[in-house]
Coordinates of C-alpha atoms in Angstrom, one line a residue:
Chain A
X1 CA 0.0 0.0 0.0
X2 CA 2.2 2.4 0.8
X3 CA 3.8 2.0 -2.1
X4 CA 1.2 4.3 -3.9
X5 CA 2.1 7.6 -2.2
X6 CA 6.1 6.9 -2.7
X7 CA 7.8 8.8 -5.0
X8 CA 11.4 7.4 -5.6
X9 CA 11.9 7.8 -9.4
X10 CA 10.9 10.7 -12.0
X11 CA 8.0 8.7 -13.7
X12 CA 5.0 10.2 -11.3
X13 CA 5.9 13.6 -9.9
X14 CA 2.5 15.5 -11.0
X15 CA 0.5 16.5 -7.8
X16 CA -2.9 16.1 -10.5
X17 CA -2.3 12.3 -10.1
X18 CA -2.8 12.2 -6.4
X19 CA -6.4 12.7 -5.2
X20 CA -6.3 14.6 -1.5
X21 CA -9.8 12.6 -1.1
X22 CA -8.4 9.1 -0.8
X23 CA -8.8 7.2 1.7
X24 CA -7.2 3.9 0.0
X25 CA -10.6 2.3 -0.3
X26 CA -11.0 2.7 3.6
X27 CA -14.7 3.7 4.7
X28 CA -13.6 5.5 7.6
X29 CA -11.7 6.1 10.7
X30 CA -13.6 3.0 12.9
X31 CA -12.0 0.8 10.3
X32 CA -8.4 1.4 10.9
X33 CA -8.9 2.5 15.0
X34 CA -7.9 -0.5 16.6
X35 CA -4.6 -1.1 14.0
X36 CA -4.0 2.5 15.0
X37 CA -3.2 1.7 18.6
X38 CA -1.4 -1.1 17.8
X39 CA 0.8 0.8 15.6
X40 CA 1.9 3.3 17.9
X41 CA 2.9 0.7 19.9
X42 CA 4.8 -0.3 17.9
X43 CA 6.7 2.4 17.2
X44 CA 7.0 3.2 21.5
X45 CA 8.9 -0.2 21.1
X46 CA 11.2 0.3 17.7
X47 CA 12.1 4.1 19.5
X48 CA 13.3 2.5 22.5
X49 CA 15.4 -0.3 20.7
X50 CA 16.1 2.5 18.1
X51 CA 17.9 5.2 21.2
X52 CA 19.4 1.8 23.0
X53 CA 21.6 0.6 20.2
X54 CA 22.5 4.4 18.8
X55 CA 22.7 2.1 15.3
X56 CA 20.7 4.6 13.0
X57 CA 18.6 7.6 13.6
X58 CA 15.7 9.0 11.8
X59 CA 14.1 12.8 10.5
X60 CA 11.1 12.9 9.4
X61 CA 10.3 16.0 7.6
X62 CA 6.4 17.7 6.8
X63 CA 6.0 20.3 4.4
X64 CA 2.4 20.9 3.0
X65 CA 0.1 24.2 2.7
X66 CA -1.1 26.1 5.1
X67 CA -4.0 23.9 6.7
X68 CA -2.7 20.9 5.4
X69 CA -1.6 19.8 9.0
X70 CA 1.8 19.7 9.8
X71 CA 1.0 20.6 13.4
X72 CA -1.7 17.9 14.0
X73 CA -0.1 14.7 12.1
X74 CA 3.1 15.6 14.6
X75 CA 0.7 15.7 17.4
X76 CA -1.2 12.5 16.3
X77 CA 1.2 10.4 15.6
X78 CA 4.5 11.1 17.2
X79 CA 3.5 12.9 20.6
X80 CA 3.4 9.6 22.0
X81 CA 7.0 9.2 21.9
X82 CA 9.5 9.1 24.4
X83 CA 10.8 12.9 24.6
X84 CA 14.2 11.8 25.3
X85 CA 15.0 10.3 22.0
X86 CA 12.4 12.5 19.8
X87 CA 11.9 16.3 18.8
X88 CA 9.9 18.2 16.7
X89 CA 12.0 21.1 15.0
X90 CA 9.7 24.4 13.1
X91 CA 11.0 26.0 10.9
X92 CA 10.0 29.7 10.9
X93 CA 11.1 33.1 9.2
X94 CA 15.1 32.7 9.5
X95 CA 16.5 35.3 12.2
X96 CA 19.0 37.6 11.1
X97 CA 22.0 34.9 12.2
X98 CA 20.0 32.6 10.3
X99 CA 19.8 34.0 7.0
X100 CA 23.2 35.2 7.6
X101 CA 24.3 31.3 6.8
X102 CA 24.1 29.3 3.9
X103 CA 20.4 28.0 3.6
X104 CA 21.0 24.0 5.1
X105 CA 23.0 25.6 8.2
X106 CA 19.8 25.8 11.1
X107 CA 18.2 22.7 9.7
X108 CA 21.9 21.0 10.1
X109 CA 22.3 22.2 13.8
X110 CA 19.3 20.2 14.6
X111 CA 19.3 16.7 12.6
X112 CA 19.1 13.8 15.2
X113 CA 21.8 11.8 16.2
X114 CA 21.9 8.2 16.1
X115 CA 19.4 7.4 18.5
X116 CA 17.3 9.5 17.9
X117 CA 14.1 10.6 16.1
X118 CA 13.5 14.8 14.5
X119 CA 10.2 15.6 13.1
X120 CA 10.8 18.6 11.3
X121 CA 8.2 21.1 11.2
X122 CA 9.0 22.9 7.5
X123 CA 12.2 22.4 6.4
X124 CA 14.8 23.9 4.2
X125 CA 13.1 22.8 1.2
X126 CA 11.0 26.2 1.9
X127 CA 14.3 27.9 0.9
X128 CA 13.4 26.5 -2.9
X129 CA 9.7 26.8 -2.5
X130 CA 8.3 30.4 -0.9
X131 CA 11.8 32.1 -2.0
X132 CA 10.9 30.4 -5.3
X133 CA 7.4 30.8 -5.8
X134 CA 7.9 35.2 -4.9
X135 CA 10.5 35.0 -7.3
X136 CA 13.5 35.9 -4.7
X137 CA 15.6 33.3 -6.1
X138 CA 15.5 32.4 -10.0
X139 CA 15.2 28.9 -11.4
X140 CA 19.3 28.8 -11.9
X141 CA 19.3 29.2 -8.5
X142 CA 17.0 26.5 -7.0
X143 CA 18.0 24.1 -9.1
X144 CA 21.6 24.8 -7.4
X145 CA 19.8 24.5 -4.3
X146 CA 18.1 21.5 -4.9
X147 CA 21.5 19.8 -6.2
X148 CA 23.0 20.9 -2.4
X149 CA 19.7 19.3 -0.6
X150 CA 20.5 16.2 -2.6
X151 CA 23.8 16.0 -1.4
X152 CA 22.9 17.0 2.0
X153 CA 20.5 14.1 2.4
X154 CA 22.5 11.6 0.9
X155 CA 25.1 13.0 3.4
X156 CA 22.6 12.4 6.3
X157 CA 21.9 8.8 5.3
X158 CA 25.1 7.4 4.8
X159 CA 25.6 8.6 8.4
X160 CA 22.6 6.0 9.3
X161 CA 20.0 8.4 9.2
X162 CA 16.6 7.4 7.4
X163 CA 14.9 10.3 5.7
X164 CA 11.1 10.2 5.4
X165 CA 10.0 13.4 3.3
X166 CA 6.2 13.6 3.5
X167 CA 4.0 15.8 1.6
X168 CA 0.7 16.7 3.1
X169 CA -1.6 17.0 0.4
X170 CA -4.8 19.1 0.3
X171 CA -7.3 20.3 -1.6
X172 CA -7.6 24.6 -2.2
X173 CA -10.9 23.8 -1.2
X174 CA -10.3 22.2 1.7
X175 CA -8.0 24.8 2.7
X176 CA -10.7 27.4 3.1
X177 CA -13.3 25.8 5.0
X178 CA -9.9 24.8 7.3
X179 CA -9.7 28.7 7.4
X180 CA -13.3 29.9 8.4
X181 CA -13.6 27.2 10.5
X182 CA -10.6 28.3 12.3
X183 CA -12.7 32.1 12.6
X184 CA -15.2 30.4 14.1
X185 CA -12.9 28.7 17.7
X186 CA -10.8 31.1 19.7
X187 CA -8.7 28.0 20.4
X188 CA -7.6 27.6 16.8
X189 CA -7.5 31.1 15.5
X190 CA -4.3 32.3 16.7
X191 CA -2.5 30.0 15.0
X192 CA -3.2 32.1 11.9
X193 CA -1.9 35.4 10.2
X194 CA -4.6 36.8 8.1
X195 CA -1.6 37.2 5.3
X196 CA -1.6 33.8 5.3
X197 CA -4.3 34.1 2.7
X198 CA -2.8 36.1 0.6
X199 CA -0.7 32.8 -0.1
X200 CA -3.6 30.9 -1.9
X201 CA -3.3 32.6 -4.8
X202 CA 0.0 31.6 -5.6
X203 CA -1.5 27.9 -5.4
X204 CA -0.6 26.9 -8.7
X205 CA 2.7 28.7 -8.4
X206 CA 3.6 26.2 -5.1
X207 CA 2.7 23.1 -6.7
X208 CA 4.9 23.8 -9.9
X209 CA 7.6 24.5 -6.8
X210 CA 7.1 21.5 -5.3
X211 CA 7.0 19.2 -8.2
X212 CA 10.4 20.6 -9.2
X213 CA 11.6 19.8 -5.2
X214 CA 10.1 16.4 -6.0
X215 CA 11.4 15.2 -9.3
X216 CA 15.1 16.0 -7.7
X217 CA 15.2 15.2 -4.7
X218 CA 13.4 12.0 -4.4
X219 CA 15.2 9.0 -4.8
X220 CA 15.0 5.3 -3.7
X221 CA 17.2 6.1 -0.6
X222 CA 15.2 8.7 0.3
X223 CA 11.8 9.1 -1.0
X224 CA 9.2 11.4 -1.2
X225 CA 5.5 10.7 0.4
X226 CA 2.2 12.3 -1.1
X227 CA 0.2 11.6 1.6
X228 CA -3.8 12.6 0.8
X229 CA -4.8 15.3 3.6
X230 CA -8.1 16.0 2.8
X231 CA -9.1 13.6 5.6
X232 CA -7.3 13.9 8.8
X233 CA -7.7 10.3 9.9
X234 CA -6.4 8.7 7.0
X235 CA -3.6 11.6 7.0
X236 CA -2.5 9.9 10.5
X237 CA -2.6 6.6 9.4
X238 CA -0.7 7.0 6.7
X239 CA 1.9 8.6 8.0
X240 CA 1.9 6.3 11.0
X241 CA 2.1 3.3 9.0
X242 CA 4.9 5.1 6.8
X243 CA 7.1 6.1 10.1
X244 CA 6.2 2.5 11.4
X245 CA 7.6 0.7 8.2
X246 CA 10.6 2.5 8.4
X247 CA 11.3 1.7 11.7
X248 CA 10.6 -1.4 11.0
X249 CA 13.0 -2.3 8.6
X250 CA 16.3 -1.2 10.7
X251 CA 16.9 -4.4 11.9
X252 CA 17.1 -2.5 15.8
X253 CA 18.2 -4.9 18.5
X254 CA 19.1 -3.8 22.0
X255 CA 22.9 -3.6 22.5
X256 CA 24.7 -6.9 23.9
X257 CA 26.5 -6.2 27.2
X258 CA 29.0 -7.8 28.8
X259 CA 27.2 -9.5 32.0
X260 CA 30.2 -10.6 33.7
X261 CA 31.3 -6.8 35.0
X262 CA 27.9 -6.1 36.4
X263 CA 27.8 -9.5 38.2
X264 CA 31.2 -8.7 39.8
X265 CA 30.2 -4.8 40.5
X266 CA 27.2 -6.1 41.8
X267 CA 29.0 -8.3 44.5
X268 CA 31.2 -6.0 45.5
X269 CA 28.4 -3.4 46.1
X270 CA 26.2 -5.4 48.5
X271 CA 29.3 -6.1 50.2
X272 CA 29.6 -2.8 51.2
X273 CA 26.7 -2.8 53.2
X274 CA 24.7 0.6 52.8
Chain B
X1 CA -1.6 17.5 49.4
X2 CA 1.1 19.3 47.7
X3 CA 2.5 21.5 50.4
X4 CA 3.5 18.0 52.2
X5 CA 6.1 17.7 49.3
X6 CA 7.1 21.7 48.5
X7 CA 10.2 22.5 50.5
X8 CA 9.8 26.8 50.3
X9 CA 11.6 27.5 53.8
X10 CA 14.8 26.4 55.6
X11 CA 12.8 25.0 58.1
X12 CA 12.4 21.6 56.9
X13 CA 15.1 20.4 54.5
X14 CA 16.0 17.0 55.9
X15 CA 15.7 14.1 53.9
X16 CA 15.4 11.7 56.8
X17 CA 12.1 13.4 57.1
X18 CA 10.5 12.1 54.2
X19 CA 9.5 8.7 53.6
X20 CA 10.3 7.2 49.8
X21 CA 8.0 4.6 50.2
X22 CA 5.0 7.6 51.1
X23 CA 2.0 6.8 49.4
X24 CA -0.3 9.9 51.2
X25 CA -2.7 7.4 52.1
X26 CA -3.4 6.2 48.6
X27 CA -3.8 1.9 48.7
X28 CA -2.9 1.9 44.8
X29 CA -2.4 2.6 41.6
X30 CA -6.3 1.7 40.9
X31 CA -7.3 4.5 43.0
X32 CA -5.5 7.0 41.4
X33 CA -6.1 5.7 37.4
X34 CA -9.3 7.8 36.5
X35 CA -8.1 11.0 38.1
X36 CA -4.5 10.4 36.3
X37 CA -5.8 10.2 33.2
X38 CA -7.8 13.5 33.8
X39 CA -5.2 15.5 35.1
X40 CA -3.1 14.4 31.6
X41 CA -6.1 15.2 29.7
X42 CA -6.0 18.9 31.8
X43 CA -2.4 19.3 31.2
X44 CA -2.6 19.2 27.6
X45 CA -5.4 22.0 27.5
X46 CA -3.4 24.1 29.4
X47 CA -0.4 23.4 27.2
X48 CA -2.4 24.4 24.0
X49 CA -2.9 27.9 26.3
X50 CA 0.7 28.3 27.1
X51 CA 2.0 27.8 23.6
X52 CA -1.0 30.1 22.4
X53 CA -0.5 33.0 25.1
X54 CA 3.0 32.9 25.3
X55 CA 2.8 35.1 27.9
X56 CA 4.4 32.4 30.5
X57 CA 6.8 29.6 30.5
X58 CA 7.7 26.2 32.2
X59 CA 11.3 24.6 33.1
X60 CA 10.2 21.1 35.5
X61 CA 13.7 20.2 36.3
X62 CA 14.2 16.2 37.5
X63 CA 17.4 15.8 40.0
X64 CA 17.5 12.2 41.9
X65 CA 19.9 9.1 42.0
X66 CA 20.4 6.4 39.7
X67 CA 17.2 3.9 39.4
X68 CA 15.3 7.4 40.8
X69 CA 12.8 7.0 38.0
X70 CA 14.0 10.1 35.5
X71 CA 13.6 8.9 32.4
X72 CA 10.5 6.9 33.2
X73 CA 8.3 10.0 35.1
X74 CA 9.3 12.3 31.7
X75 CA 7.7 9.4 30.0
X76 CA 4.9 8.7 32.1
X77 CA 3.7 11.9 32.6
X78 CA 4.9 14.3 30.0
X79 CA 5.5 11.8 26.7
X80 CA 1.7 12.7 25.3
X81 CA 2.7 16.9 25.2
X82 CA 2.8 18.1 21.8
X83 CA 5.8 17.9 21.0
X84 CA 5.9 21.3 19.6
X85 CA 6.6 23.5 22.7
X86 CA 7.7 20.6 24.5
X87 CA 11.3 19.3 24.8
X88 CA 13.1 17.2 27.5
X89 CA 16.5 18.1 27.6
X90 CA 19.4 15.5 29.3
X91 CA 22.5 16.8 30.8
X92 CA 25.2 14.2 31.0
X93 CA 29.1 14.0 31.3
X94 CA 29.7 18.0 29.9
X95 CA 31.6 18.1 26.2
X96 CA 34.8 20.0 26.6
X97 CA 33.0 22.5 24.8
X98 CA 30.4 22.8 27.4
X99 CA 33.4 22.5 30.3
X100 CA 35.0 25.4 28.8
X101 CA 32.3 27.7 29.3
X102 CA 30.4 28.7 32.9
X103 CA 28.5 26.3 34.5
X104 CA 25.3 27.5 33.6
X105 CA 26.1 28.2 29.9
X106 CA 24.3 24.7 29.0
X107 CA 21.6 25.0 30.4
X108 CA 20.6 28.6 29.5
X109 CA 21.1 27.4 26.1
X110 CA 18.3 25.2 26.3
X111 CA 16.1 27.0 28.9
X112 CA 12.4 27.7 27.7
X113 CA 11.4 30.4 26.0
X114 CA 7.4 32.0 26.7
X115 CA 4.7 29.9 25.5
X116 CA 7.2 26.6 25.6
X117 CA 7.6 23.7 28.4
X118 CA 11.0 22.2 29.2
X119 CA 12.2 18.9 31.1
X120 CA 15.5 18.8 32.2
X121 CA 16.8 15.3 33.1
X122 CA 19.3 16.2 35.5
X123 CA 20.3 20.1 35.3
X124 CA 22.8 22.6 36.4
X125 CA 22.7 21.4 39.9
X126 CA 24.6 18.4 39.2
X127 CA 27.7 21.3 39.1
X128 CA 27.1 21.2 43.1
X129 CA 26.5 17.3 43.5
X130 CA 28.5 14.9 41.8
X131 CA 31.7 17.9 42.2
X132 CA 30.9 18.0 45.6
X133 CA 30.7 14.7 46.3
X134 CA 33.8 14.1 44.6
X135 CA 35.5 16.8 46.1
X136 CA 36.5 18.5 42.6
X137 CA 35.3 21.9 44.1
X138 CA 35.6 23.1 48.1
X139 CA 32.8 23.7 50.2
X140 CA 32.9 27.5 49.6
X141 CA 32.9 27.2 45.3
X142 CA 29.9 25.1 46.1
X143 CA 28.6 28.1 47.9
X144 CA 29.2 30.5 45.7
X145 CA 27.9 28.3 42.6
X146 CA 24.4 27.7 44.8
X147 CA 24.2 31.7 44.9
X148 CA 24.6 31.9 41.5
X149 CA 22.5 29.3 40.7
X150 CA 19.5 30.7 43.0
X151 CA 20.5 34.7 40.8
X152 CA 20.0 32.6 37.7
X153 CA 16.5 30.9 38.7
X154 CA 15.1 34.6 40.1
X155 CA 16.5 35.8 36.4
X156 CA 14.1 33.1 34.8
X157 CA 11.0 33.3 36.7
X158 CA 11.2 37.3 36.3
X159 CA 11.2 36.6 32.8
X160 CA 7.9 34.5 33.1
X161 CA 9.0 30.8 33.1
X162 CA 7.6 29.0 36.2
X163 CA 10.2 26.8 37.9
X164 CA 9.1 23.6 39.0
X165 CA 12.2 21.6 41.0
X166 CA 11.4 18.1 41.8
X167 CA 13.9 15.3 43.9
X168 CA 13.0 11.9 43.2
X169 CA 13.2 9.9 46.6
X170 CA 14.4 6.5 46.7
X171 CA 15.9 4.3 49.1
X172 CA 19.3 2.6 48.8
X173 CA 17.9 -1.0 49.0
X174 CA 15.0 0.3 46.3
X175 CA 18.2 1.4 44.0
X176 CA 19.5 -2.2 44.5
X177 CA 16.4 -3.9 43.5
X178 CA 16.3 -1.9 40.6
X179 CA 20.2 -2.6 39.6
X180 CA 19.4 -6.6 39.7
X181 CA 16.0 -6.1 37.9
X182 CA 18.0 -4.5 35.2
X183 CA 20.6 -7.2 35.0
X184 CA 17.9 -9.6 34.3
X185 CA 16.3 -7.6 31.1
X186 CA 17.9 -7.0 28.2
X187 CA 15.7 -4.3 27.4
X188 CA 16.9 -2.6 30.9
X189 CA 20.4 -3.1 30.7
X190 CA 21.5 -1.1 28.3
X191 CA 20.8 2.1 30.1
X192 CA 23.4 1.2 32.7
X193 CA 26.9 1.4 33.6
X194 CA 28.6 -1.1 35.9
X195 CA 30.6 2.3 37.4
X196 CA 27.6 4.0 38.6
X197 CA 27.3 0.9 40.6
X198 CA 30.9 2.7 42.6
X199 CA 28.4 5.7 43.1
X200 CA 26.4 3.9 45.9
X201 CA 28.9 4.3 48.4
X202 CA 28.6 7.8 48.3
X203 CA 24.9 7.7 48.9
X204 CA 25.1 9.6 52.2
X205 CA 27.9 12.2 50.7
X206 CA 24.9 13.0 47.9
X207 CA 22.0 13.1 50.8
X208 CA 23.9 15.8 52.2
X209 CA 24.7 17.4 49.2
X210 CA 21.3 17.2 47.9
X211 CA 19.9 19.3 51.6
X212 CA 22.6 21.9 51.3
X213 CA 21.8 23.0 47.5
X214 CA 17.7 22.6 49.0
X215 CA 18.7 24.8 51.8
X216 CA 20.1 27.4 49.5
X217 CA 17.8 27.2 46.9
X218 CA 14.3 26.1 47.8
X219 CA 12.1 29.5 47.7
X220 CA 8.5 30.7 47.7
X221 CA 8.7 31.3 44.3
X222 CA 10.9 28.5 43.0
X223 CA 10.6 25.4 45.1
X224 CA 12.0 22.1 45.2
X225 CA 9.3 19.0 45.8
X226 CA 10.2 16.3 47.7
X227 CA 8.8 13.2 45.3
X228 CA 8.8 9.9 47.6
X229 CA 9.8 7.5 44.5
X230 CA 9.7 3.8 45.7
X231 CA 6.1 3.7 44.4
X232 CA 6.7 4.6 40.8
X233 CA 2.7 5.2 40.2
X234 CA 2.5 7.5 43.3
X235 CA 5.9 9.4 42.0
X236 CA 4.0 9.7 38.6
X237 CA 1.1 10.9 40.1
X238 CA 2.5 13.5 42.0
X239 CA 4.4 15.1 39.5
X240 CA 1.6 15.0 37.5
X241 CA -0.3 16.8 40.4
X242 CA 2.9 19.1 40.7
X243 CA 3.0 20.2 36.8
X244 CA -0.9 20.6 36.7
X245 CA -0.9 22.7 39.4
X246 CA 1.4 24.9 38.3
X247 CA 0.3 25.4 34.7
X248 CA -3.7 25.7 36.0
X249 CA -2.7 28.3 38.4
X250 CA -1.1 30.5 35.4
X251 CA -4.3 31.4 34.4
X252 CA -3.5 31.1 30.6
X253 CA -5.9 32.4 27.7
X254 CA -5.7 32.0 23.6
X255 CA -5.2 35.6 22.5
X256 CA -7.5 37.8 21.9
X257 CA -7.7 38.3 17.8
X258 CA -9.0 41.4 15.6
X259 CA -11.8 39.2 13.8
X260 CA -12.5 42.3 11.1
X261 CA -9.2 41.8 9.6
X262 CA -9.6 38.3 9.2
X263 CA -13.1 38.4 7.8
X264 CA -12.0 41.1 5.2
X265 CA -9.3 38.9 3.8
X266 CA -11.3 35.8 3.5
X267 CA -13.6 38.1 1.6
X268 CA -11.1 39.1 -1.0
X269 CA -9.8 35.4 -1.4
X270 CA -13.2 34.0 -2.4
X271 CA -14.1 36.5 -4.8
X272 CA -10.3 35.4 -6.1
X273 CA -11.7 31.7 -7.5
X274 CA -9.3 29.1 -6.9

């Protein structure tokens, strides 16, 4: 299944051949709630084995439209984690010392170690997409960029870090009943900058961006996910199941230790008598 | 309840006064389960307040011996935070980076900004234990660092971020239990290292260590809490209770918003047709 939503070669980069509706023939969320659980247990139990033997680590990186739910999937799917071991990184307007550096430098500061998981929040691919899409870089330029992202990732895994890039993928339409629902709860409209809006009409203009991010940067090693976004639930279980897989196939094991010194330390200590 | 546990005066700062197998009355875990998952359920409101107001902050810093329970109580209790505005931080042997600085540098680095919650597993005060203990600093640099540490706290707190200081209290034949446990799971045994075993004999060096940096630092504002720590669900349900109250009594709000300007621009954006 998950299959589907991977992008790892140039043949299927076009966003018009992913439907932000599907649910992969799932009928709704009651179907999938009991694997749910038993997913994120599983994941509790490949994190610990995953910080324990410091073998590999793993970044997970969201990018998607405003509304598409970077915030919530994170929430959903990885708060259960243990904190020591995970974080989630947002990426924001750079600060001044930030845009002072090249454009991978913050995001580089903060990729995990082996041992740990990063959900990232945005990510320097908006340094080829917002800069790109207001025309403050020209295509010579991105496609620079995109050759240096490349490089960086491949970098990252052959360091034993597993990339999963993951694409949120909505509907324009969806996106503004998102945003007048948001006017209607107190509790969800400070989240949101009224320029924000000004944003959707460079729609078209973002998916061209990221198709282009896409059709570079994804590669068997470290693929690209259009996950459909339309419905949250499915959202979450997608991206749960694609976190879970990758976990999966590490290979984790706890670290063997060398029994022999605790046994002796052990003597000793109740020896001592405290 | 709580004032049993908040040291605030120099009156009271023995540890021989306080039990670690203290259960205040409760039989079990089964009386506690419904209210525990309540308070969680709270906690997570008043996080989604903090991060929206950012008008306040929160650093719960975790100090105790080996087998205290650090890791697990960050887990237990704070693991379902979003993860956005929450980070536990963990504060091991300094890097000769972090040695060449002051002894607070680390930790500023990493304190909690307004709106965000912190964990520290183990902290700054460790620069007037395990030193001490060891006699790599005199009595009086201990002094002196316990001033600068309670300057550095009052810094914080005028700055908005709530400090919540909590001991975890075991016993020395709990922490021996705990050590043999561990050399029976695999899963367990990785977190451990045969040397901290040697620590054990300075158990009563660290008790006093522990009172003097309560004495110096335990305040109205910025207490310590006294967590008894044998009963791991009583020592996760009082630092839930700990953490609740202290977030609840913040009296948090989402922002208000100028609705006008928001209703204007999601006029012009459907007039736009996407």
């Amino acid at each position: 299944m998950l299959d589907n939503y991977r992008l790892n070669d140039k043949s299927r980069i076009s966003l018009a051949d992913f439907d932000p509706e599907d649910t992969a023939g799932i009928a709704s969320k009651d179907e999938i709630e009991a694997e749910f659980e038993a997913l994120k247990e599983k994941l509790t139990e490949h994190q610990e084995k995953l910080f324990a033997g410091k073998t590999n680590g793993l970044l997970i990186l969201f990018q998607g439209m405003d509304c598409s739910g970077k915030d919530g999937v994170i929430k959903k799917v990885l708060a259960g984690l243990n904190p020591q071991g995970f974080r989630a990184e947002s990426f924001k307007k750079p600060t001044a010392d930030e845009a002072a550096h090249d454009f991978l430098w913050r995001a580089h500061k903060v990729a995990p170690a082996l041992g740990e998981i990063a959900a990232f929040n945005r990510s320097y691919y908006e340094e080829v997409l917002i800069t790109r899409v207001h025309e403050r870089i020209d295509g010579k330029e991105a496609g620079r960029r995109l050759k240096h992202i490349g490089h960086f990732e491949k970098m990252l895994s052959d360091g034993g870090i597993t990339l999963i890039k993951i694409f949120l993928h909505i509907s324009p339409e969806f996106q503004l009943r998102k945003i007048k629902e948001r006017m209607e709860k107190p509790e969800k409209l400070w989240k949101f900058d009224p320029s924000d809006l000004e944003e959707r009409k460079y729609w078209k203009a973002y998916a061209k961006a990221y198709e282009q991010a896409f059709k570079a940067t994804a590669t068997k090693r470290n693929p690209w996910y259009i996950v459909p976004a339309n419905n949250r639930w499915f959202r979450d279980y997608l991206v749960l199941r694609i976190v879970e897989s990758a976990l999966g196939s590490m290979d984790l094991a706890y670290p063997e230790v060398d029994m022999s010194q605790f046994r002796a330390a052990a003597d000793i200590d109740e020896t001592a008598g405290l």
